Structure formats: C-alpha cells, structure tokens
Amino acid sequence: MKAHDGMYIGGTWRPAATADTIAVVNPADEQIMAHVPAGTPDDVDAAVRAARAAFPGWAATAPADRAARLAALRDVLAARQGEIAETVTTELGAPPKLAATVHAGLPLLVAGSYAELAATYAFEEEVGNSTVLHEPVGVVGAITPWNYPLHQIVAKVAPALAAGCTVVLKPAEDTPLTAQLFAEAVDEAGLPAGVFNLVTGLGPVAGQALAEHPDVDLVSFTGSTAVGRRIGATAGGAVKRVALELGGKSANVILPGADLARAVAVGIANVMANSGQTCSAWTRMLVHTDQYDEAVALAAEAVAKYTPGDRLGPLVNARQQQRVRGYIEQGVAEGARLVAGGPEAPRETGYYVAPTVFADVTAEMTIAQEEIFGPVVSILRYEDEDDALRIANGTVYGLAGAVWGPRDEAVAFARRMDTGQVDINGGRFNPLAPFGGYKQSGVGRELGSHGLAEYLHTKSLQF
C-alpha cells in the first residue's frame, strides 16, 4: 500500500501538525519502505476533539445499528485480507502463511464476534426493583503494539465501538501501515465521522499525549509492563479508567502421563510462531525429571524445522534483535546449556535471531524470569506437581500458560496456576473467551463479553 502522509481525523485524511516523519523499515531486508507522520500533541488534541464531538451521536445509536456498522467493517477487512497480509509481511516480517491465517484472518473472527455481541448484549437488565444500565465510557485512547498489529487494533476498537464509545488510535511506530489500512476500512465501511480517529507517532510523544489528555475517558494499552506502569500512574492521577495487557513469561507444564512428543512439539511451535514476539508465548517448558532428557531431545528435533527466513521471520527491528541476543548471551553466562541456536546472527541481512532452546535452566535464571520476546525456549525440570506449581507461579507475570496430561489432573493443576488463561492439552483459540493477566501482566480483559464490559459504565435506577 501507499502510505498516507496525514492523520485520519474526523472522517477524513488531514495534514499532520508537523513535517517530521517516521521511517517504516522492512525487518527482513532492512530497507526503508515508507514514511508516516510523527504525530504531535496537537494532532492528538485534534483527534480527541473529533472523538468527543462524535460521542453523543454514536452513544445514542441503537445497538443493532452499531452491530450493522461493525459487520460492514468486518466485511471490508475480509475483502482486503490479501492486502493486509502482504502489508504485515513487509512491515513486521511475518512469514506469508502466518500473515494470511493469523495476522489477517484472526481479526475477522474478533470483529465478527463484536458485531454479534453489539446486537445481543444486555445493555439494560432488571435486577429486583432496579433497572441496570450499561453505558459507554466515552472517548477511548487505544495504544497498540507492533507484534500483532491488526489483531490488537480490532481487539480494542471493535468492543469500544460496540459499546458506543468513540476512539483515538495510536499504533506502534514500527507497524503503522496496517493501522492506516484499518482506517481506510473504517472509512469504506461508512462509520460516522469522528467515531474512529488515527494518529501515528512515537510513544513518548503521541502516546503520552493521548494517555494524558483530559478528554480521554479510558486508556487501553497493550505493550511492556514498564510502559504500562507509567500509563497506570498517569491515569490514576486523573482517576481515569485503564485496561492494560502487558508482559508474560508463560509456563508450559507437561505432567507425567501426557503425550510428551506432542506437548513438546506444540510447545516449540507456540514460541516460534511470530518469531517469539507473542506476549502469551509458553517460553518456559516444565518437564518432570524422569522425562527431562527425552523432552530436551524432542525439543532439539522440533526446533530444527524453523529455518530463519522461511518458517521463522525476523524480529521487528535492530533494537529488538540486539535485546534478544543479549538475553541468549546472559543465559549462557548464567550456566544454561544451549541445545539449539545461540546469539550469533543466522543471516547477514535482516533482524533475525536463531531459534534457540536452553536446557538445564533453573527458576532463578534471568531467562526464566524476564520476558525475552524472541524465539527462545527454556526447559526446566521439576520433581513433583507442587514443585512444578512453584516454578510455574514463580514470576511476576501471569498472562497465559498450558498444561498437558490426563484431563482431570491437568484441569486440577491449571486451577492452581496464577495466570489469566490456560490451554489444556492444546486447547483451541476461542475469540469469545476473556484474555488478560494476573499480577504484572495487566489489568482488565479483552475479547468476548468481558472485553466489551471494559468499555461500559454501570448505572442503576431504583423504582
């Protein structure tokens, strides 16, 4: 696609407040592919004012009509699925198959689910002698990351619009072209002017201005825990609503009696997907000591299938590449054993990192505690289920996880995990199930009716 040189505000593309731009780099070949405006606080203010002006009319729109608009948006995105996939491949580096099925396909399910929810959700209910109303919060500031650019946009914008809120989106500076495609789709679907607005720019400038703006009623942010803390502190000072989906260090617990080969292979695939750039990735594989050596051998065999440049894409930028390679070096320095991969760049061009598996990892090591956000798996051994639970719950995060084993045992173990979502024996993705974390993995939930509720106030009328 050809990049827009302005912002989408009030239903039209308008010039940015500055001539400064951000270069969009293809991480596979390190070439600049486009430039987008570097938004300023003035751009953010214009977008927020447009959203505020559009809010009363959109909030008063019948839920069935909002549902129809969302369905139209979903249809436009479906018609442009190929273009979206191609854009994600070039600006993020996602392999074409992953870009088509996950990056461009998954958001269609989510958008469709909110079109249905907008038509069926109980925005009013009778509770005893009260009528309880669920009303839109107001103007939403949505700040999205680069790792799943369209999915994260849809997971915030669709429920906000379904609720009757208006939105200002500040996408990640590494993947702004997908966000511009989404704005084009909004325009083509015929949403009223000002209901959705887009400002591209840097996080410390445009993102901060959006989070701090006094006319933004709720900030929905997905990204690092460090930035989430700052946004939470800013919002707290203004007593402003927040929804924060932050970091993760998820455990993949393989119990005795599990299908070990499948559990290891699926676990490796889970981390290698999107080059490890997934907040919910199962980056810690926990295996009983009696099966540990076999699991390590299976992991080495499984990871060999992920060739950089083929099934494994690059990381998003040079900074992220250096960060992940630094973690690999630290793992070696702290005594973990490299089973596959390592810190050396596997290709001369592109921000690639070799698919890496560590064995002999202990729970206190840095690579077992901190989010790496790259294609790196740590395999830890445990003695019994209590030991496995101690290790699984022994980080500051609690976003996702997996358990493999006899169903009843696996469910019992999952119930004791301090995490927001657990897959049992390879459970399938459910776009209606709530997603979000415990502890420092965030506040609030996305997807399904729980995600819609984040964007609603509750009022009760007594009779």
Short mmCIF file of C-alpha atoms in Angstrom, two decimals:
data_model
loop_
_atom_site.label_atom_id
_atom_site.label_comp_id
_atom_site.label_asym_id
_atom_site.label_seq_id
_atom_site.Cartn_x
_atom_site.Cartn_y
_atom_site.Cartn_z
CA MET A 1 0.00 0.00 0.00
CA LYS A 2 0.98 3.64 -0.41
CA ALA A 3 1.42 5.29 2.97
CA HIS A 4 -0.75 8.25 3.87
CA ASP A 5 1.12 11.46 4.72
CA GLY A 6 -1.57 12.69 7.10
CA MET A 7 -3.80 11.64 10.00
CA TYR A 8 -7.30 10.18 9.81
CA ILE A 9 -9.30 12.59 11.98
CA GLY A 10 -13.00 13.42 11.89
CA GLY A 11 -13.70 11.14 8.94
CA THR A 12 -11.02 12.50 6.61
CA TRP A 13 -7.29 12.39 5.99
CA ARG A 14 -5.84 15.72 7.03
CA PRO A 15 -2.29 17.11 7.11
CA ALA A 16 -0.22 16.45 10.23
CA ALA A 17 0.78 19.29 12.50
CA THR A 18 4.45 18.72 11.67
CA ALA A 19 6.54 17.73 8.67
CA ASP A 20 8.51 15.26 10.79
CA THR A 21 8.14 11.65 9.76
CA ILE A 22 8.91 8.12 10.96
CA ALA A 23 10.65 5.66 8.66
CA VAL A 24 8.98 2.27 8.29
CA VAL A 25 11.64 -0.40 7.81
CA ASN A 26 11.19 -3.88 6.35
CA PRO A 27 12.89 -6.05 9.01
CA ALA A 28 13.67 -8.81 6.52
CA ASP A 29 15.91 -6.68 4.29
CA GLU A 30 16.48 -3.58 6.49
CA GLN A 31 15.23 -1.26 3.73
CA ILE A 32 13.01 1.77 4.31
CA MET A 33 9.65 1.04 2.70
CA ALA A 34 7.63 4.13 3.67
CA HIS A 35 7.38 7.18 5.90
CA VAL A 36 4.43 8.21 8.08
CA PRO A 37 3.81 11.40 10.07
CA ALA A 38 5.34 11.72 13.52
CA GLY A 39 2.28 12.90 15.38
CA THR A 40 2.42 15.71 17.92
CA PRO A 41 0.25 16.61 20.93
CA ASP A 42 -1.60 18.98 18.59
CA ASP A 43 -2.54 16.07 16.32
CA VAL A 44 -3.69 14.08 19.34
CA ASP A 45 -5.75 17.00 20.60
CA ALA A 46 -7.46 17.37 17.22
CA ALA A 47 -8.27 13.66 17.16
CA VAL A 48 -9.62 13.67 20.72
CA ARG A 49 -11.80 16.70 19.99
CA ALA A 50 -13.21 14.92 16.93
CA ALA A 51 -13.92 11.83 19.00
CA ARG A 52 -15.55 13.90 21.74
CA ALA A 53 -17.79 15.66 19.24
CA ALA A 54 -18.87 12.35 17.70
CA PHE A 55 -19.51 10.61 21.02
CA PRO A 56 -23.09 11.75 21.83
CA GLY A 57 -24.44 10.68 18.47
CA TRP A 58 -22.62 7.33 18.40
CA ALA A 59 -23.56 6.54 22.01
CA ALA A 60 -27.21 7.21 21.17
CA THR A 61 -27.09 4.94 18.10
CA ALA A 62 -29.16 1.80 18.60
CA PRO A 63 -27.01 -1.28 19.38
CA ALA A 64 -28.44 -3.05 16.32
CA ASP A 65 -27.21 -0.19 14.12
CA ARG A 66 -23.76 -0.28 15.73
CA ALA A 67 -23.74 -4.02 15.08
CA ALA A 68 -24.51 -3.46 11.41
CA ARG A 69 -21.65 -0.96 11.11
CA LEU A 70 -19.24 -3.43 12.71
CA ALA A 71 -20.42 -6.17 10.38
CA ALA A 72 -19.76 -3.87 7.43
CA LEU A 73 -16.28 -3.15 8.77
CA ARG A 74 -15.62 -6.85 9.13
CA ASP A 75 -16.69 -7.39 5.51
CA VAL A 76 -14.37 -4.67 4.23
CA LEU A 77 -11.45 -6.17 6.17
CA ALA A 78 -12.29 -9.59 4.71
CA ALA A 79 -12.30 -8.18 1.18
CA ARG A 80 -8.85 -6.67 1.79
CA GLN A 81 -7.40 -9.67 3.61
CA GLY A 82 -4.72 -10.28 0.98
CA GLU A 83 -3.52 -6.68 1.06
CA ILE A 84 -3.48 -6.73 4.85
CA ALA A 85 -1.40 -9.92 4.92
CA GLU A 86 1.08 -8.50 2.43
CA THR A 87 1.44 -5.32 4.46
CA VAL A 88 2.04 -7.23 7.70
CA THR A 89 4.66 -9.37 5.96
CA THR A 90 6.59 -6.33 4.78
CA GLU A 91 6.42 -4.09 7.85
CA LEU A 92 6.58 -6.80 10.55
CA GLY A 93 8.42 -9.57 8.73
CA ALA A 94 5.79 -12.25 9.37
CA PRO A 95 6.05 -15.25 7.02
CA PRO A 96 3.29 -15.03 4.37
CA LYS A 97 1.33 -18.04 5.64
CA LEU A 98 1.28 -16.69 9.21
CA ALA A 99 0.37 -13.23 7.94
CA ALA A 100 -2.59 -14.60 5.98
CA THR A 101 -4.01 -17.00 8.56
CA VAL A 102 -3.27 -15.26 11.87
CA HIS A 103 -2.49 -11.60 11.28
CA ALA A 104 -5.17 -11.01 8.64
CA GLY A 105 -7.54 -13.87 9.49
CA LEU A 106 -7.88 -13.79 13.27
CA PRO A 107 -9.10 -10.16 13.41
CA LEU A 108 -12.03 -11.14 11.18
CA LEU A 109 -13.23 -13.58 13.84
CA VAL A 110 -12.89 -10.95 16.56
CA ALA A 111 -14.61 -8.23 14.55
CA GLY A 112 -17.43 -10.62 13.70
CA SER A 113 -17.84 -11.63 17.31
CA TYR A 114 -18.34 -8.00 18.36
CA ALA A 115 -20.83 -7.37 15.56
CA GLU A 116 -22.88 -10.20 17.08
CA LEU A 117 -22.34 -9.04 20.68
CA ALA A 118 -23.39 -5.48 19.88
CA ALA A 119 -26.75 -6.86 18.73
CA THR A 120 -27.28 -9.30 21.62
CA TYR A 121 -25.58 -7.82 24.69
CA ALA A 122 -27.85 -6.88 27.60
CA PHE A 123 -27.17 -3.16 27.77
CA GLU A 124 -30.17 -2.97 30.12
CA GLU A 125 -31.26 -5.57 32.68
CA GLU A 126 -33.76 -5.81 35.50
CA VAL A 127 -32.35 -6.65 38.94
CA GLY A 128 -35.07 -6.73 41.60
CA ASN A 129 -36.61 -3.28 41.75
CA SER A 130 -33.76 -1.74 39.71
CA THR A 131 -33.01 -1.24 36.07
CA VAL A 132 -29.28 -1.59 35.50
CA LEU A 133 -27.88 0.30 32.54
CA HIS A 134 -24.54 -0.43 30.86
CA GLU A 135 -23.47 2.79 29.16
CA PRO A 136 -20.40 3.69 27.05
CA VAL A 137 -17.44 5.11 28.96
CA GLY A 138 -16.78 7.87 26.45
CA VAL A 139 -13.62 8.61 24.43
CA VAL A 140 -11.12 5.75 24.33
CA GLY A 141 -7.42 6.22 23.77
CA ALA A 142 -6.16 2.95 22.23
CA ILE A 143 -2.39 2.39 22.15
CA THR A 144 -1.45 -0.78 20.32
CA PRO A 145 1.81 -2.77 19.85
CA TRP A 146 3.60 -3.94 16.74
CA ASN A 147 3.62 -7.72 17.27
CA TYR A 148 0.03 -8.38 16.12
CA PRO A 149 -0.79 -5.02 14.55
CA LEU A 150 -4.29 -5.64 13.20
CA HIS A 151 -5.45 -8.10 15.85
CA GLN A 152 -4.56 -5.71 18.66
CA ILE A 153 -6.33 -2.84 16.90
CA VAL A 154 -9.50 -4.85 16.35
CA ALA A 155 -9.41 -6.28 19.89
CA LYS A 156 -9.64 -2.71 21.24
CA VAL A 157 -11.54 -0.76 18.63
CA ALA A 158 -14.31 -3.30 17.92
CA PRO A 159 -15.54 -3.64 21.53
CA ALA A 160 -15.20 0.10 22.11
CA LEU A 161 -17.38 0.81 19.08
CA ALA A 162 -19.81 -1.94 20.04
CA ALA A 163 -20.17 -0.33 23.46
CA GLY A 164 -20.93 3.08 21.94
CA CYS A 165 -17.55 4.66 22.63
CA THR A 166 -15.51 6.70 20.16
CA VAL A 167 -11.82 6.00 19.64
CA VAL A 168 -8.45 7.61 19.01
CA LEU A 169 -5.85 5.03 17.97
CA LYS A 170 -2.10 5.47 18.34
CA PRO A 171 -0.48 2.40 16.73
CA ALA A 172 3.10 1.24 17.21
CA GLU A 173 5.58 3.21 15.15
CA ASP A 174 7.07 0.01 13.66
CA THR A 175 3.79 -1.13 12.06
CA PRO A 176 1.73 1.97 11.21
CA LEU A 177 0.79 0.89 7.68
CA THR A 178 -1.55 -1.81 8.93
CA ALA A 179 -3.25 0.83 11.08
CA GLN A 180 -3.67 3.08 8.04
CA LEU A 181 -5.25 0.17 6.17
CA PHE A 182 -7.66 -0.25 9.08
CA ALA A 183 -8.56 3.46 8.91
CA GLU A 184 -9.25 3.06 5.19
CA ALA A 185 -11.54 0.13 6.01
CA VAL A 186 -13.39 2.20 8.63
CA ASP A 187 -13.93 4.92 6.03
CA GLU A 188 -15.10 2.43 3.40
CA ALA A 189 -17.50 0.80 5.88
CA GLY A 190 -19.18 4.17 6.38
CA LEU A 191 -18.72 4.73 10.10
CA PRO A 192 -19.75 8.25 11.13
CA ALA A 193 -17.05 10.92 11.09
CA GLY A 194 -15.06 11.13 14.32
CA VAL A 195 -16.14 7.76 15.68
CA PHE A 196 -12.68 6.39 14.82
CA ASN A 197 -9.54 8.51 14.53
CA LEU A 198 -5.90 7.61 13.83
CA VAL A 199 -2.74 9.41 14.89
CA THR A 200 0.62 7.88 14.02
CA GLY A 201 3.67 8.82 16.07
CA LEU A 202 6.16 7.90 18.74
CA GLY A 203 5.08 6.51 22.08
CA PRO A 204 6.80 9.11 24.28
CA VAL A 205 5.23 11.92 22.25
CA ALA A 206 1.88 10.96 20.69
CA GLY A 207 1.22 8.02 23.00
CA GLN A 208 1.93 10.01 26.13
CA ALA A 209 -0.18 12.93 24.92
CA LEU A 210 -3.08 10.56 24.33
CA ALA A 211 -2.77 8.89 27.74
CA GLU A 212 -2.60 12.27 29.48
CA HIS A 213 -5.34 14.04 27.52
CA PRO A 214 -8.06 15.25 29.91
CA ASP A 215 -10.86 14.40 27.46
CA VAL A 216 -9.84 10.75 27.14
CA ASP A 217 -12.01 8.69 29.48
CA LEU A 218 -10.29 5.32 29.18
CA VAL A 219 -6.82 4.28 28.02
CA SER A 220 -6.47 0.79 26.60
CA PHE A 221 -2.81 -0.16 26.22
CA THR A 222 -1.01 -3.31 25.14
CA GLY A 223 2.76 -3.42 25.50
CA SER A 224 5.55 -3.68 28.02
CA THR A 225 4.93 -3.79 31.74
CA ALA A 226 7.29 -0.83 32.23
CA VAL A 227 5.23 1.43 29.96
CA GLY A 228 2.01 0.03 31.40
CA ARG A 229 3.10 1.12 34.88
CA ARG A 230 3.63 4.68 33.64
CA ILE A 231 0.26 4.78 31.91
CA GLY A 232 -1.41 3.36 35.01
CA ALA A 233 0.22 6.00 37.19
CA THR A 234 -0.83 8.78 34.81
CA ALA A 235 -4.38 7.51 34.63
CA GLY A 236 -4.53 7.06 38.39
CA GLY A 237 -3.66 10.70 38.92
CA ALA A 238 -6.67 11.68 36.83
CA VAL A 239 -8.87 8.85 38.19
CA LYS A 240 -9.15 7.62 34.60
CA ARG A 241 -10.12 4.09 33.55
CA VAL A 242 -7.37 1.85 32.14
CA ALA A 243 -7.16 -1.56 30.51
CA LEU A 244 -3.59 -2.87 30.44
CA GLU A 245 -2.43 -6.03 28.66
CA LEU A 246 1.25 -6.32 29.50
CA GLY A 247 4.11 -8.80 29.59
CA GLY A 248 4.21 -12.53 30.14
CA LYS A 249 6.50 -15.43 30.99
CA SER A 250 4.08 -18.28 30.49
CA ALA A 251 4.71 -21.84 31.66
CA ASN A 252 4.09 -24.92 29.52
CA VAL A 253 3.68 -27.66 32.14
CA ILE A 254 3.99 -31.25 30.91
CA LEU A 255 2.69 -33.68 33.53
CA PRO A 256 3.54 -37.39 33.68
CA GLY A 257 1.05 -39.25 31.51
CA ALA A 258 0.95 -36.54 28.84
CA ASP A 259 1.66 -37.19 25.18
CA LEU A 260 5.24 -35.95 25.57
CA ALA A 261 6.11 -35.75 21.89
CA ARG A 262 3.00 -33.71 21.05
CA ALA A 263 3.35 -31.46 24.09
CA VAL A 264 6.95 -30.63 23.23
CA ALA A 265 6.29 -30.10 19.51
CA VAL A 266 3.27 -27.87 20.11
CA GLY A 267 5.16 -26.00 22.83
CA ILE A 268 8.04 -25.25 20.48
CA ALA A 269 5.63 -24.20 17.72
CA ASN A 270 3.84 -21.88 20.15
CA VAL A 271 7.05 -19.98 20.90
CA MET A 272 8.40 -19.94 17.35
CA ALA A 273 5.14 -18.50 15.97
CA ASN A 274 5.64 -14.83 15.16
CA SER A 275 9.35 -15.30 15.93
CA GLY A 276 8.62 -15.46 19.64
CA GLN A 277 7.09 -11.99 19.59
CA THR A 278 3.96 -13.03 21.46
CA CYS A 279 3.19 -11.88 25.00
CA SER A 280 1.38 -15.12 25.80
CA ALA A 281 4.07 -17.45 24.39
CA TRP A 282 4.86 -20.53 26.52
CA THR A 283 8.53 -19.69 26.86
CA ARG A 284 9.14 -21.90 29.94
CA MET A 285 8.73 -25.63 29.34
CA LEU A 286 8.43 -27.55 32.63
CA VAL A 287 9.16 -31.29 32.45
CA HIS A 288 9.28 -33.99 35.14
CA THR A 289 12.84 -35.05 35.90
CA ASP A 290 12.16 -38.63 34.72
CA GLN A 291 11.28 -37.39 31.22
CA TYR A 292 13.60 -34.41 31.07
CA ASP A 293 16.32 -35.76 28.79
CA GLU A 294 13.77 -37.15 26.35
CA ALA A 295 11.96 -33.82 26.24
CA VAL A 296 15.19 -31.94 25.56
CA ALA A 297 15.97 -34.26 22.64
CA LEU A 298 12.44 -33.82 21.26
CA ALA A 299 12.73 -30.04 21.57
CA ALA A 300 16.00 -30.01 19.62
CA GLU A 301 14.38 -32.09 16.90
CA ALA A 302 11.29 -29.87 16.74
CA VAL A 303 13.11 -26.54 16.65
CA ALA A 304 15.33 -27.65 13.76
CA LYS A 305 12.31 -27.25 11.46
CA TYR A 306 12.21 -23.48 12.00
CA THR A 307 14.60 -22.05 9.44
CA PRO A 308 15.21 -18.29 9.67
CA GLY A 309 13.87 -16.65 6.55
CA ASP A 310 11.41 -19.47 5.90
CA ARG A 311 9.19 -20.59 8.77
CA LEU A 312 10.84 -18.12 11.14
CA GLY A 313 10.66 -14.42 10.33
CA PRO A 314 12.92 -11.64 11.58
CA LEU A 315 12.39 -9.65 14.73
CA VAL A 316 10.76 -6.29 14.23
CA ASN A 317 13.84 -4.06 14.44
CA ALA A 318 17.57 -3.96 15.20
CA ARG A 319 16.97 -2.92 18.81
CA GLN A 320 14.79 -5.96 19.45
CA GLN A 321 17.32 -8.23 17.74
CA GLN A 322 20.13 -6.99 19.97
CA ARG A 323 17.94 -7.30 23.04
CA VAL A 324 17.10 -10.95 22.38
CA ARG A 325 20.69 -11.85 21.50
CA GLY A 326 21.73 -10.24 24.78
CA TYR A 327 19.35 -12.49 26.71
CA ILE A 328 20.79 -15.55 24.97
CA GLU A 329 24.30 -14.48 25.94
CA GLN A 330 23.14 -13.95 29.51
CA GLY A 331 21.60 -17.42 29.61
CA VAL A 332 24.91 -18.96 28.61
CA ALA A 333 26.78 -16.81 31.14
CA GLU A 334 24.45 -17.93 33.95
CA GLY A 335 25.05 -21.60 33.21
CA ALA A 336 22.18 -22.70 30.98
CA ARG A 337 23.07 -25.21 28.27
CA LEU A 338 22.46 -24.36 24.63
CA VAL A 339 20.65 -27.20 22.89
CA ALA A 340 19.95 -25.30 19.69
CA GLY A 341 20.62 -21.84 18.33
CA GLY A 342 22.67 -19.20 20.07
CA PRO A 343 23.44 -15.48 19.95
CA GLU A 344 25.10 -15.45 16.51
CA ALA A 345 23.00 -13.88 13.75
CA PRO A 346 21.83 -16.65 11.39
CA ARG A 347 21.65 -14.37 8.33
CA GLU A 348 23.76 -11.45 7.14
CA THR A 349 20.76 -9.27 6.31
CA GLY A 350 17.59 -8.84 8.33
CA TYR A 351 16.91 -8.73 12.06
CA TYR A 352 16.93 -12.49 12.51
CA VAL A 353 17.70 -14.48 15.65
CA ALA A 354 18.39 -18.19 15.56
CA PRO A 355 15.64 -20.38 17.09
CA THR A 356 17.12 -21.16 20.48
CA VAL A 357 16.49 -23.84 23.10
CA PHE A 358 18.11 -23.85 26.54
CA ALA A 359 18.32 -26.85 28.87
CA ASP A 360 19.49 -27.04 32.48
CA VAL A 361 17.64 -23.81 33.20
CA THR A 362 16.84 -23.09 36.83
CA ALA A 363 13.92 -20.98 38.01
CA GLU A 364 16.04 -18.09 39.27
CA MET A 365 17.93 -17.53 36.00
CA THR A 366 17.23 -14.33 34.11
CA ILE A 367 16.00 -16.21 31.03
CA ALA A 368 13.42 -17.97 33.25
CA GLN A 369 12.21 -14.76 34.87
CA GLU A 370 12.21 -11.97 32.29
CA GLU A 371 10.23 -11.64 29.08
CA ILE A 372 12.62 -12.12 26.16
CA PHE A 373 10.16 -11.62 23.28
CA GLY A 374 12.09 -13.72 20.81
CA PRO A 375 12.37 -17.34 19.60
CA VAL A 376 13.87 -18.64 22.85
CA VAL A 377 12.61 -21.59 24.92
CA SER A 378 13.87 -22.50 28.39
CA ILE A 379 13.37 -26.09 29.58
CA LEU A 380 13.18 -26.54 33.35
CA ARG A 381 12.92 -29.76 35.34
CA TYR A 382 10.63 -30.37 38.30
CA GLU A 383 10.40 -33.13 40.92
CA ASP A 384 6.65 -33.30 41.60
CA GLU A 385 3.47 -31.31 40.96
CA ASP A 386 4.00 -28.96 43.90
CA ASP A 387 7.48 -28.20 42.60
CA ALA A 388 6.06 -27.60 39.11
CA LEU A 389 3.43 -25.24 40.52
CA ARG A 390 6.07 -23.32 42.48
CA ILE A 391 8.09 -22.82 39.32
CA ALA A 392 5.08 -22.01 37.13
CA ASN A 393 3.82 -19.35 39.55
CA GLY A 394 7.29 -18.09 40.41
CA THR A 395 7.46 -14.99 38.22
CA VAL A 396 5.95 -11.51 38.41
CA TYR A 397 3.81 -12.37 35.38
CA GLY A 398 0.58 -14.31 34.93
CA LEU A 399 -0.75 -13.91 31.42
CA ALA A 400 -1.15 -17.39 29.93
CA GLY A 401 0.06 -20.97 30.14
CA ALA A 402 -0.50 -24.57 29.16
CA VAL A 403 -0.89 -27.92 30.91
CA TRP A 404 -0.57 -31.36 29.32
CA GLY A 405 -1.63 -34.60 30.96
CA PRO A 406 -4.66 -36.72 31.87
CA ARG A 407 -7.63 -34.34 31.65
CA ASP A 408 -8.68 -34.31 35.31
CA GLU A 409 -5.12 -33.91 36.55
CA ALA A 410 -4.38 -31.19 34.01
CA VAL A 411 -7.53 -29.23 34.92
CA ALA A 412 -6.76 -29.53 38.64
CA PHE A 413 -3.26 -28.19 38.04
CA ALA A 414 -4.50 -25.36 35.80
CA ARG A 415 -6.91 -24.22 38.51
CA ARG A 416 -3.93 -23.60 40.80
CA MET A 417 -1.95 -21.55 38.28
CA ASP A 418 -1.77 -17.79 38.83
CA THR A 419 -2.48 -16.85 35.25
CA GLY A 420 -5.33 -15.46 33.19
CA GLN A 421 -5.65 -18.12 30.51
CA VAL A 422 -4.55 -21.77 30.37
CA ASP A 423 -4.73 -24.15 27.40
CA ILE A 424 -5.40 -27.79 28.34
CA ASN A 425 -3.83 -30.41 26.05
CA GLY A 426 -3.59 -27.97 23.17
CA GLY A 427 -6.98 -26.29 23.60
CA ARG A 428 -8.14 -24.27 20.59
CA PHE A 429 -8.26 -20.47 20.49
CA ASN A 430 -11.66 -19.09 21.47
CA PRO A 431 -12.37 -15.48 20.38
CA LEU A 432 -15.18 -15.26 22.96
CA ALA A 433 -13.03 -16.27 25.95
CA PRO A 434 -11.60 -13.45 28.09
CA PHE A 435 -7.88 -12.76 27.64
CA GLY A 436 -5.78 -10.90 30.18
CA GLY A 437 -3.39 -11.35 33.05
CA TYR A 438 -2.79 -11.69 36.74
CA LYS A 439 -0.08 -9.84 38.67
CA GLN A 440 2.14 -7.63 36.48
CA SER A 441 0.64 -8.99 33.26
CA GLY A 442 -2.07 -6.39 33.36
CA VAL A 443 -5.47 -5.10 34.40
CA GLY A 444 -8.73 -5.92 32.65
CA ARG A 445 -9.71 -8.36 29.91
CA GLU A 446 -10.01 -8.39 26.15
CA LEU A 447 -12.26 -10.43 23.80
CA GLY A 448 -15.82 -11.59 24.19
CA SER A 449 -18.36 -10.08 26.56
CA HIS A 450 -15.68 -9.47 29.20
CA GLY A 451 -13.79 -7.33 26.70
CA LEU A 452 -16.94 -5.39 25.87
CA ALA A 453 -17.61 -4.73 29.56
CA GLU A 454 -14.27 -2.88 29.87
CA TYR A 455 -15.77 -0.05 27.82
CA LEU A 456 -19.01 0.32 29.79
CA HIS A 457 -20.11 2.23 32.87
CA THR A 458 -22.82 0.73 35.08
CA LYS A 459 -25.76 2.78 36.35
CA SER A 460 -28.70 1.57 38.41
CA LEU A 461 -32.21 3.09 38.50
CA GLN A 462 -34.34 2.16 41.53
CA PHE A 463 -38.15 2.02 41.38
#
